[in-house]
Coordinates of C-alpha atoms in Angstrom, one line a residue:
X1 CA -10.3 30.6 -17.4
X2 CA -9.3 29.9 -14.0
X3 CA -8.4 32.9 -11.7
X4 CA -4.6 33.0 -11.9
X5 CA -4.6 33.2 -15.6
X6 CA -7.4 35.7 -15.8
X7 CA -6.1 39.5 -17.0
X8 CA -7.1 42.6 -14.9
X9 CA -9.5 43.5 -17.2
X10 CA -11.3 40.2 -16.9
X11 CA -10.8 40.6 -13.0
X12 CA -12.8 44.4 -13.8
X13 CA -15.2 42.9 -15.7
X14 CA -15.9 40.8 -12.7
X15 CA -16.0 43.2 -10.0
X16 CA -12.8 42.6 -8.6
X17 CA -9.4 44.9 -8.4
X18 CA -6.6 44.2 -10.3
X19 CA -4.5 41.1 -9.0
X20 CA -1.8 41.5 -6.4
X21 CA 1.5 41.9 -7.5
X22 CA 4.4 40.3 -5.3
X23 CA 7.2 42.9 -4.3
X24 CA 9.1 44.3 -6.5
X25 CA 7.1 42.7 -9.6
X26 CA 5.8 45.2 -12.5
X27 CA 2.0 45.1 -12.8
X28 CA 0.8 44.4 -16.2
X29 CA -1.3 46.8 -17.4
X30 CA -2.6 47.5 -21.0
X31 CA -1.9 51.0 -22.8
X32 CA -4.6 53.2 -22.7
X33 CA -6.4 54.0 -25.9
X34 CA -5.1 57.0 -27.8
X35 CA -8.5 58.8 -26.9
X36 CA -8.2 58.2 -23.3
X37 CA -4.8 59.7 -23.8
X38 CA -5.5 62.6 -25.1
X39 CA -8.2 62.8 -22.5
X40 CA -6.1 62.8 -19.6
X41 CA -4.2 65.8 -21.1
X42 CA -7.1 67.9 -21.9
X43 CA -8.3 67.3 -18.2
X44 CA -4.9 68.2 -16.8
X45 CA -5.5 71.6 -18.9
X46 CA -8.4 72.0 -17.9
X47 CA -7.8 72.1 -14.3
X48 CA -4.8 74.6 -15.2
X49 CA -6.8 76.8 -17.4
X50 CA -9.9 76.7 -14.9
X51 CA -7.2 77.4 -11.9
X52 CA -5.5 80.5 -13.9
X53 CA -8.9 81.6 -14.8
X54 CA -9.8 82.7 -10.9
X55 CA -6.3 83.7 -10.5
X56 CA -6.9 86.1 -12.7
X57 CA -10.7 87.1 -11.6
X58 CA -8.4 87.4 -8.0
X59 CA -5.7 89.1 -8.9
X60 CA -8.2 91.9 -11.2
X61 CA -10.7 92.1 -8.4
X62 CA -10.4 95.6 -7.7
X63 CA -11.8 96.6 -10.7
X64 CA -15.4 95.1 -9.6
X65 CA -14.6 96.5 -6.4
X66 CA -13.9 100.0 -7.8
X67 CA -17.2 99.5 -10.0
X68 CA -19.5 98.7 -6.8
X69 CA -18.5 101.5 -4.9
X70 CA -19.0 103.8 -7.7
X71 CA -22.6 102.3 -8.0
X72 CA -23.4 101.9 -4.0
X73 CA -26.7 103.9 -3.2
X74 CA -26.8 101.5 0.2
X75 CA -24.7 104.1 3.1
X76 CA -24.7 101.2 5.3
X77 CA -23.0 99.6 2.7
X78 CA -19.3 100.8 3.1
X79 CA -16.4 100.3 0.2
X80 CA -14.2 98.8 3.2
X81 CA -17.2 96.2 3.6
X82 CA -17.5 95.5 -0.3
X83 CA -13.9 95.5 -0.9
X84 CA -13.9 92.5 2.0
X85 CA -16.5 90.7 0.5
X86 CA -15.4 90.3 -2.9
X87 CA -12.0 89.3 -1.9
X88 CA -13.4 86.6 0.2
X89 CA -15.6 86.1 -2.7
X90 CA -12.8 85.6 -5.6
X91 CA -10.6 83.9 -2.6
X92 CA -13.5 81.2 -2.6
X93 CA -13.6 80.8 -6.2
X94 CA -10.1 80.2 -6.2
X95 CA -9.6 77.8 -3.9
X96 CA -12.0 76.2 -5.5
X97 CA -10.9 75.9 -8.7
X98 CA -7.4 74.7 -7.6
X99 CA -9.5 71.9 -5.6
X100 CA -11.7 71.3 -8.8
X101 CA -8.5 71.0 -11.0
X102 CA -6.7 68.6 -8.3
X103 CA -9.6 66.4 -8.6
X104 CA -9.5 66.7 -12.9
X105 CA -6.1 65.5 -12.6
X106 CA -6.6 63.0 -10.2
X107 CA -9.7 61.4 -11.6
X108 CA -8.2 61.6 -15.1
X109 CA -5.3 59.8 -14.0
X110 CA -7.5 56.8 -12.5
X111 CA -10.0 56.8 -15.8
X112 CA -6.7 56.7 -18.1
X113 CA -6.0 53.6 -15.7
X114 CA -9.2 51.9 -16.8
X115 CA -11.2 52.7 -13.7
X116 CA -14.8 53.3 -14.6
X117 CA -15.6 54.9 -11.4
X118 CA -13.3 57.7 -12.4
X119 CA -15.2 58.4 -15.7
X120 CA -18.1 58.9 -13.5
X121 CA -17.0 61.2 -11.2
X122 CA -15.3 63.5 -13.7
X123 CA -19.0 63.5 -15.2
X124 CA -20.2 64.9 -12.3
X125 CA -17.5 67.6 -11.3
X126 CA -17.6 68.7 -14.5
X127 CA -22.0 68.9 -14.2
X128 CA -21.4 70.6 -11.1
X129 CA -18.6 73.1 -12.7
X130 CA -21.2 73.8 -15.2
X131 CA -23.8 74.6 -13.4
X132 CA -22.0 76.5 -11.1
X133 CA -21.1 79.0 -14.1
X134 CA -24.2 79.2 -15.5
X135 CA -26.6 79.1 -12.5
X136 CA -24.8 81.8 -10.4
X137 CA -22.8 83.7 -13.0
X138 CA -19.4 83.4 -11.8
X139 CA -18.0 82.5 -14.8
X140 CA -15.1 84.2 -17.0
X141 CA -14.1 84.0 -20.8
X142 CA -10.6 82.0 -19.2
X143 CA -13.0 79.3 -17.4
X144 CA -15.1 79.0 -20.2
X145 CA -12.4 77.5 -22.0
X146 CA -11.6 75.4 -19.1
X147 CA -15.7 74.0 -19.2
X148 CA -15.1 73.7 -23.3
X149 CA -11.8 71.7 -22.4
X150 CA -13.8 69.0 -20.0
X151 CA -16.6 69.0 -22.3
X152 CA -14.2 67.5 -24.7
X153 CA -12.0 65.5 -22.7
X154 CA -15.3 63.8 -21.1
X155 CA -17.0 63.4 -24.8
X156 CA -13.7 61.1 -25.9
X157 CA -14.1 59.3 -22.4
X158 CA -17.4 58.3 -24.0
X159 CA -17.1 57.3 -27.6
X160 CA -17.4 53.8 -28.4
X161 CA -14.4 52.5 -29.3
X162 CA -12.9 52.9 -25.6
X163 CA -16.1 51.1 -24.2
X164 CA -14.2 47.9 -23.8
X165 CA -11.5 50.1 -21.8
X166 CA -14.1 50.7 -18.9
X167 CA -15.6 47.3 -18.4
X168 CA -19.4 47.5 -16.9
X169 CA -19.0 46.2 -13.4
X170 CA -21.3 42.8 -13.0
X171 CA -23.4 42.9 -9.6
X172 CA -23.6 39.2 -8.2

């Protein structure tokens, strides 16, 4: 197949981006399977759920706050200085999770493009969302279901019949 008959997919396959289109042509591009549909949208909620989830934790943060106080034995440990610290704390966590749900939504859109790549990094933030629950216990019954969301979304990113979707990139 010579190279101005070959299909973006075949151009993936190869390495290479899609064709260029000239102005004000419509790029061809083939429908996503249903899986990677569905896909996208459980990523998209799972960047809202995991965002809502800190909102929350930030919005209810004086309850911990009111909690460690009542349990400080530490005098040089003032409530002004703990009340600081967890609302830099949940501040943190927030931003973050609004960045980590950008990125869902972003990366989602790309994979439900075709774009291997994509798949790959949403592995990974989702890994590092994980671990970042687990390993340092930051984690609420609202981003839980955001984690159980991704896990879901990323499992139908991976079942075979959508393989063909992300071709394998061949290194020359």
């Amino acid at each position: 197949m010579t190279a101005a008959n070959e299909s973006d997919d075949e151009r993936r396959a190869r390495g290479l981006p899609p064709a260029p289109s000239l102005a004000g042509e419509e790029a061809e591009r083939p429908e996503a399977p249903r899986p990677v549909q569905v896909s996208f949208w459980l990523w998209v909620a799972a960047g809202v759920v995991l965002a809502a989830a800190y909102l929350v934790a930030f919005l209810t943060r004086q309850q911990l706050v009111d909690d460690l106080v009542r349990t400080n034995t530490n005098a040089q440990v003032t409530p002004e200085k703990i009340a600081s610290g967890i609302t830099v704390l949940f501040a943190m966590l927030l931003v973050g999770s609004v960045s980590f749900g950008a990125f869902f939504v972003l990366f989602a859109w790309k994979a439900r493009q075709g774009t291997r790549s994509a798949r790959t990094v949403l592995t990974v933030l989702l890994v590092i969302v994980l671990l970042f629950q687990v390993l340092l216990r930051t984690y609420t019954g609202i981003s839980l279901i955001a984690t159980l969301l991704g896990l879901v979304a990323l499992a139908l990113m991976y079942i075979p019949g959508v393989q063909p979707y992300f071709p394998k990139v061949r290194r020359r």
